[in-house]
């Protein structure tokens, strides 16, 4: 049981073949399929990253001599990493080949998704932890080696060009997508993280959109799309427990009529809240945009960054420290965005996202 997904112009492999427990294998595969449901599937066997899940990680440990930092071991050929969140093994000759341990830690209470704000059980939470702590940081290392980087931005394609909306969490990137998806001329590229190359192209990244109850009051058709994506129990959770910061992930294909594999970047709009009741916009230069965007990317990946810095801190380690990661990120952005229109838009705090859409439309920023 395995699946390959598109990443930029290559692909990555997700496999559960090394899980011996049949029931656990099926549940982990279902959980991973849910996490990556918005990514583009591919038959490309020339994949650049591979992630193998196992319930017996020890059988893949070949070395006996390691440098050690607590439960983190680094040898000449392998790295073994274990902390309170996750346990994985890297073959140093193939740093893009990673083995991840999964635990059958499901209990009666944890199996009742209705008590989790994201409607996830323990197996599904392990899959989510893998995505944010391992997939994101190692795919970013692959990006950097291939002259590209993530930025914390959503993106759409229109008329063959991409428009990106970068911002800190909670400002309105996803809300703007929920409005744009109502118009079929906008093709989905990404939500939350966008891959940007030094050739000024934005690539598809299929993480599902995070929907929260407050979104429903702004977008009339959203509740129908959401109910079509939810189980009956989750619908009941949202009906009776809606005050408890609930989250539902929805496949962008269920929102947008079309998706895009990637497009040249025309404009990047950086969103920022302010206390005024008025929307404001101004042009910014490349240095200011980089100053605004890189700290946000660092914050979004901070727990994964912590793990990477541990690996980079061993003597003779070949892993990049986060200082080098973000230095390379800055250099890539300087090439990627040097001929791109850059704006910062000041958004009234807790304003209606439809008003943001109307403002951007009036300034001709959405075409």
Coordinates of C-alpha atoms in Angstrom, one line a residue:
X1 CA 0.0 0.0 0.0
X2 CA 1.7 3.1 -1.2
X3 CA 1.0 6.3 -3.1
X4 CA 3.0 8.9 -5.0
X5 CA 2.2 12.6 -5.1
X6 CA 3.5 15.4 -7.2
X7 CA 6.0 17.9 -5.7
X8 CA 7.1 20.7 -8.0
X9 CA 8.3 18.9 -11.1
X10 CA 9.1 15.6 -9.3
X11 CA 7.2 13.3 -6.9
X12 CA 7.4 11.8 -3.4
X13 CA 6.4 8.3 -2.1
X14 CA 4.3 7.5 0.9
X15 CA 4.4 3.8 1.8
X16 CA 3.0 1.7 4.7
X17 CA 4.4 -1.6 3.3
X18 CA 6.7 -2.0 6.3
X19 CA 3.9 -2.1 8.8
X20 CA 3.4 -5.7 9.8
X21 CA 0.1 -5.3 11.7
X22 CA -2.6 -5.5 9.0
X23 CA -5.2 -3.5 10.9
X24 CA -2.7 -0.8 11.8
X25 CA -1.4 -0.7 8.2
X26 CA -4.9 0.0 6.9
X27 CA -5.6 2.7 9.4
X28 CA -2.3 4.5 8.9
X29 CA -2.8 4.4 5.1
X30 CA -6.2 5.9 5.5
X31 CA -4.9 8.6 7.8
X32 CA -2.1 9.5 5.4
X33 CA -4.4 9.5 2.4
X34 CA -6.6 12.0 4.3
X35 CA -3.6 14.3 5.1
X36 CA -2.5 14.3 1.4
X37 CA -5.9 14.2 -0.2
X38 CA -5.4 17.6 -1.8
X39 CA -2.1 16.7 -3.4
X40 CA -1.9 15.7 -7.0
X41 CA -1.4 11.9 -7.4
X42 CA 1.1 10.7 -10.0
X43 CA 2.4 7.4 -11.5
X44 CA 5.9 8.9 -11.7
X45 CA 8.3 6.3 -10.4
X46 CA 11.3 8.7 -10.4
X47 CA 10.4 10.1 -7.0
X48 CA 12.9 12.3 -5.1
X49 CA 11.7 11.7 -1.5
X50 CA 10.4 8.6 0.1
X51 CA 8.7 8.1 3.5
X52 CA 8.3 4.6 4.8
X53 CA 6.1 3.9 7.8
X54 CA 6.8 0.9 10.1
X55 CA 5.7 -0.5 13.4
X56 CA 9.2 -1.9 14.0
X57 CA 11.8 0.7 13.3
X58 CA 14.6 -1.2 15.1
X59 CA 14.9 -3.7 12.2
X60 CA 16.2 -0.9 9.9
X61 CA 18.9 0.2 12.3
X62 CA 22.2 -1.2 10.9
X63 CA 24.9 0.8 12.7
X64 CA 26.3 0.0 16.1
X65 CA 28.5 3.1 16.7
X66 CA 26.8 6.5 17.1
X67 CA 27.3 9.9 18.5
X68 CA 24.6 10.5 21.0
X69 CA 22.4 13.3 22.3
X70 CA 19.8 11.7 24.6
X71 CA 17.6 9.5 22.3
X72 CA 19.0 11.0 19.2
X73 CA 21.9 9.0 17.6
X74 CA 24.1 9.9 14.6
X75 CA 26.3 7.4 12.9
X76 CA 28.3 7.4 9.7
X77 CA 25.4 6.0 7.7
X78 CA 22.3 6.5 9.7
X79 CA 20.5 8.9 12.1
X80 CA 18.0 7.7 14.6
X81 CA 15.7 10.4 16.1
X82 CA 13.3 10.0 19.0
X83 CA 11.5 12.6 21.1
X84 CA 8.1 12.9 22.7
X85 CA 6.5 13.7 19.3
X86 CA 8.0 11.4 16.7
X87 CA 10.5 8.6 16.1
X88 CA 12.3 8.2 12.7
X89 CA 15.4 7.0 10.9
X90 CA 17.3 8.6 8.1
X91 CA 19.8 6.9 5.8
X92 CA 22.5 9.5 5.4
X93 CA 23.5 8.3 1.9
X94 CA 19.9 9.0 1.0
X95 CA 18.7 11.8 3.2
X96 CA 15.4 11.9 1.3
X97 CA 14.7 8.3 2.4
X98 CA 13.1 8.3 5.8
X99 CA 11.5 5.6 8.0
X100 CA 8.9 6.7 10.5
X101 CA 7.6 4.6 13.4
X102 CA 3.9 4.5 14.0
X103 CA 2.4 3.3 17.3
X104 CA -0.9 1.5 17.7
X105 CA -1.8 3.8 20.6
X106 CA -5.6 4.0 20.0
X107 CA -7.7 3.9 23.1
X108 CA -11.5 3.8 23.4
X109 CA -11.7 7.5 24.3
X110 CA -9.2 8.6 21.6
X111 CA -11.0 6.7 19.0
X112 CA -14.0 8.9 19.5
X113 CA -13.1 11.7 17.1
X114 CA -16.0 13.8 18.3
X115 CA -14.0 14.8 21.4
X116 CA -11.1 16.1 19.2
X117 CA -11.5 19.7 17.8
X118 CA -10.0 18.5 14.5
X119 CA -12.1 15.3 14.5
X120 CA -9.1 13.1 14.6
X121 CA -8.1 9.9 16.5
X122 CA -4.6 9.1 17.7
X123 CA -3.5 7.4 14.5
X124 CA -4.7 10.4 12.4
X125 CA -2.9 12.8 14.8
X126 CA 0.3 10.8 14.2
X127 CA -0.1 11.3 10.5
X128 CA -0.6 15.0 11.0
X129 CA 2.5 15.2 13.2
X130 CA 4.5 13.5 10.5
X131 CA 3.3 16.1 8.0
X132 CA 4.3 19.1 10.0
X133 CA 7.5 17.8 11.7
X134 CA 9.0 15.6 9.0
X135 CA 7.4 16.1 5.6
X136 CA 7.5 19.9 5.7
X137 CA 11.2 20.3 6.9
X138 CA 12.6 17.5 4.6
X139 CA 10.6 18.7 1.6
X140 CA 11.9 22.2 2.3
X141 CA 15.5 20.8 2.3
X142 CA 14.8 19.2 -1.0
X143 CA 13.3 22.5 -2.2
X144 CA 16.5 24.4 -1.3
X145 CA 18.7 21.9 -3.0
X146 CA 16.6 22.5 -6.1
X147 CA 16.6 26.3 -6.1
X148 CA 13.2 26.7 -4.5
X149 CA 11.6 27.4 -1.1
X150 CA 8.3 27.5 0.7
X151 CA 6.7 30.7 1.6
X152 CA 3.8 31.1 4.0
X153 CA 1.2 32.0 1.4
X154 CA -1.9 30.8 -0.4
X155 CA -2.0 31.1 -4.2
X156 CA -4.2 31.0 -7.3
X157 CA -3.7 31.1 -11.0
X158 CA -5.6 33.4 -13.3
X159 CA -5.0 33.8 -17.0
X160 CA -1.8 31.8 -16.8
X161 CA -0.2 33.8 -14.0
X162 CA -0.2 33.3 -10.3
X163 CA -1.1 35.7 -7.5
X164 CA 0.1 34.8 -4.0
X165 CA -1.3 36.0 -0.6
X166 CA 1.2 35.8 2.2
X167 CA 0.4 36.6 5.8
X168 CA 0.8 35.4 9.4
X169 CA -1.7 32.8 10.6
X170 CA -5.3 34.1 11.1
X171 CA -5.0 37.2 8.9
X172 CA -7.2 35.9 6.0
X173 CA -5.3 33.9 3.4
X174 CA -7.7 30.9 3.5
X175 CA -10.8 33.2 3.8
X176 CA -9.7 34.9 0.6
X177 CA -9.5 31.5 -1.2
X178 CA -13.0 30.7 0.0
X179 CA -14.2 33.8 -1.9
X180 CA -12.0 33.2 -5.0
X181 CA -13.2 29.6 -5.4
X182 CA -16.7 31.0 -6.2
X183 CA -15.2 32.2 -9.6
X184 CA -14.1 29.4 -11.9
X185 CA -11.5 31.5 -13.6
X186 CA -9.3 31.2 -10.4
X187 CA -7.4 27.9 -10.3
X188 CA -6.2 26.6 -6.9
X189 CA -2.4 26.5 -6.4
X190 CA -1.9 26.3 -2.6
X191 CA -3.1 27.2 0.8
X192 CA -0.8 27.8 3.8
X193 CA 2.4 27.0 2.0
X194 CA 3.4 27.7 -1.6
X195 CA 6.5 26.4 -3.3
X196 CA 8.4 29.2 -5.1
X197 CA 11.3 28.7 -7.5
X198 CA 14.2 31.0 -8.2
X199 CA 12.7 31.2 -11.8
X200 CA 9.7 33.1 -10.4
X201 CA 7.3 30.2 -10.6
X202 CA 4.8 29.1 -7.9
X203 CA 4.0 25.4 -7.7
X204 CA 1.0 23.5 -6.4
X205 CA 1.0 22.4 -2.8
X206 CA -2.1 20.5 -1.9
X207 CA -2.6 20.9 1.9
X208 CA -6.3 20.9 2.6
X209 CA -7.9 24.2 3.6
X210 CA -8.6 24.7 7.3
X211 CA -12.3 25.7 7.8
X212 CA -13.6 27.0 11.1
X213 CA -17.1 27.8 12.2
X214 CA -16.8 31.6 11.8
X215 CA -16.2 31.0 8.1
X216 CA -19.7 29.8 7.6
X217 CA -21.3 33.2 8.3
X218 CA -19.4 34.8 5.4
X219 CA -19.8 32.2 2.6
X220 CA -23.3 31.0 1.9
X221 CA -22.4 27.9 -0.1
X222 CA -19.7 26.7 2.2
X223 CA -21.9 24.8 4.7
X224 CA -23.2 22.5 1.8
X225 CA -19.7 21.7 0.6
X226 CA -18.6 21.1 4.2
X227 CA -21.5 18.8 5.0
X228 CA -20.6 16.8 1.8
X229 CA -17.1 16.3 3.2
X230 CA -18.1 15.5 6.8
X231 CA -19.3 12.3 8.4
X232 CA -22.6 12.5 10.3
X233 CA -20.8 12.5 13.6
X234 CA -18.7 15.5 12.6
X235 CA -21.8 17.3 11.4
X236 CA -23.3 16.8 14.9
X237 CA -20.0 18.0 16.5
X238 CA -20.2 21.2 14.5
X239 CA -23.9 21.6 15.4
X240 CA -23.5 21.2 19.1
X241 CA -19.9 22.0 19.9
X242 CA -19.3 24.8 17.5
X243 CA -17.9 27.2 20.2
X244 CA -14.9 25.0 20.9
X245 CA -12.5 26.2 18.2
X246 CA -13.3 23.4 15.8
X247 CA -11.5 22.8 12.6
X248 CA -12.4 20.8 9.4
X249 CA -10.0 20.2 6.6
X250 CA -11.5 20.3 3.2
X251 CA -9.9 19.1 -0.1
X252 CA -9.3 22.2 -2.3
X253 CA -10.8 20.1 -5.2
X254 CA -14.1 20.2 -3.4
X255 CA -14.0 24.0 -3.4
X256 CA -12.3 25.0 -6.7
X257 CA -13.5 23.9 -10.1
X258 CA -9.8 23.8 -11.3
X259 CA -6.4 23.3 -9.8
X260 CA -3.0 24.4 -11.3
X261 CA 0.3 22.6 -11.2
X262 CA 2.0 25.9 -11.2
X263 CA 2.4 29.3 -12.9
X264 CA 4.7 32.2 -13.2
X265 CA 4.3 34.7 -10.4
X266 CA 2.7 38.0 -11.3
X267 CA 2.0 39.5 -7.9
X268 CA 2.5 38.8 -4.2
X269 CA 0.2 40.5 -1.7
X270 CA 1.2 40.5 1.9
X271 CA -1.7 40.8 4.4
X272 CA -1.4 42.5 7.8
X273 CA -4.1 43.4 10.3
X274 CA -4.4 46.9 11.7
X275 CA -6.9 48.7 14.0
X276 CA -8.2 51.1 11.4
X277 CA -11.6 50.5 9.9
X278 CA -10.2 51.2 6.4
X279 CA -8.3 48.9 4.0
X280 CA -5.0 50.3 2.8
X281 CA -2.5 49.2 0.2
X282 CA 1.0 50.3 -0.7
X283 CA 3.9 49.0 -2.9
X284 CA 6.9 47.6 -1.1
X285 CA 10.4 46.7 -2.4
X286 CA 11.9 43.2 -2.3
X287 CA 14.0 43.8 0.8
X288 CA 10.9 44.8 2.8
X289 CA 9.0 41.8 1.6
X290 CA 11.7 39.4 2.6
X291 CA 12.0 41.1 6.0
X292 CA 8.2 40.5 6.5
X293 CA 7.9 37.0 5.1
X294 CA 10.9 35.0 6.3
X295 CA 10.2 35.4 10.1
X296 CA 6.6 34.2 9.5
X297 CA 8.0 31.1 7.7
X298 CA 10.4 30.4 10.5
X299 CA 7.5 30.7 13.1
X300 CA 5.3 28.3 11.1
X301 CA 8.1 25.7 11.0
X302 CA 9.6 26.4 14.4
X303 CA 9.0 22.9 16.0
X304 CA 10.4 21.2 12.9
X305 CA 13.3 23.7 12.9
X306 CA 14.1 22.6 16.4
X307 CA 14.6 19.0 15.3
X308 CA 16.7 20.1 12.3
X309 CA 19.0 22.2 14.5
X310 CA 19.6 19.2 16.7
X311 CA 20.7 17.2 13.7
X312 CA 22.8 20.0 12.5
X313 CA 24.6 20.4 15.8
X314 CA 26.4 17.0 15.7
X315 CA 30.1 17.1 14.7
X316 CA 30.6 16.5 11.0
X317 CA 26.9 16.7 10.4
X318 CA 25.8 17.3 6.8
X319 CA 22.4 18.8 7.8
X320 CA 21.8 22.5 7.3
X321 CA 21.2 24.6 10.4
X322 CA 18.1 26.8 10.3
X323 CA 20.4 29.8 9.9
X324 CA 21.6 28.4 6.6
X325 CA 18.2 27.3 5.6
X326 CA 16.8 30.8 5.9
X327 CA 19.8 32.4 4.4
X328 CA 19.3 30.2 1.3
X329 CA 15.6 31.0 1.4
X330 CA 16.4 34.7 1.3
X331 CA 18.7 34.3 -1.7
X332 CA 16.1 32.3 -3.6
X333 CA 13.4 34.9 -2.9
X334 CA 15.6 37.6 -4.2
X335 CA 15.8 35.8 -7.5
X336 CA 12.2 34.7 -7.5
X337 CA 10.5 38.0 -6.8
X338 CA 12.9 40.6 -8.3
X339 CA 10.5 41.3 -11.2
X340 CA 7.2 40.7 -9.3
X341 CA 4.7 43.3 -8.1
X342 CA 4.8 43.4 -4.3
X343 CA 2.1 44.9 -2.1
X344 CA 1.3 45.1 1.5
X345 CA -2.4 45.4 2.4
X346 CA -3.6 46.5 5.8
X347 CA -6.7 44.6 6.8
X348 CA -9.1 45.8 9.5
X349 CA -8.9 43.4 12.4
X350 CA -11.7 40.8 12.3
X351 CA -13.2 42.3 9.3
X352 CA -15.5 40.6 6.8
X353 CA -13.2 38.7 4.3
X354 CA -15.7 39.6 1.5
X355 CA -14.7 43.2 2.1
X356 CA -11.1 42.3 1.6
X357 CA -12.0 40.7 -1.7
X358 CA -13.9 43.8 -2.8
X359 CA -11.1 46.0 -1.8
X360 CA -8.5 44.0 -3.8
X361 CA -10.8 43.8 -6.7
X362 CA -11.3 47.5 -6.7
X363 CA -7.5 48.0 -6.8
X364 CA -7.2 45.5 -9.7
X365 CA -5.0 43.2 -7.6
X366 CA -6.9 40.0 -8.5
X367 CA -6.3 39.9 -12.2

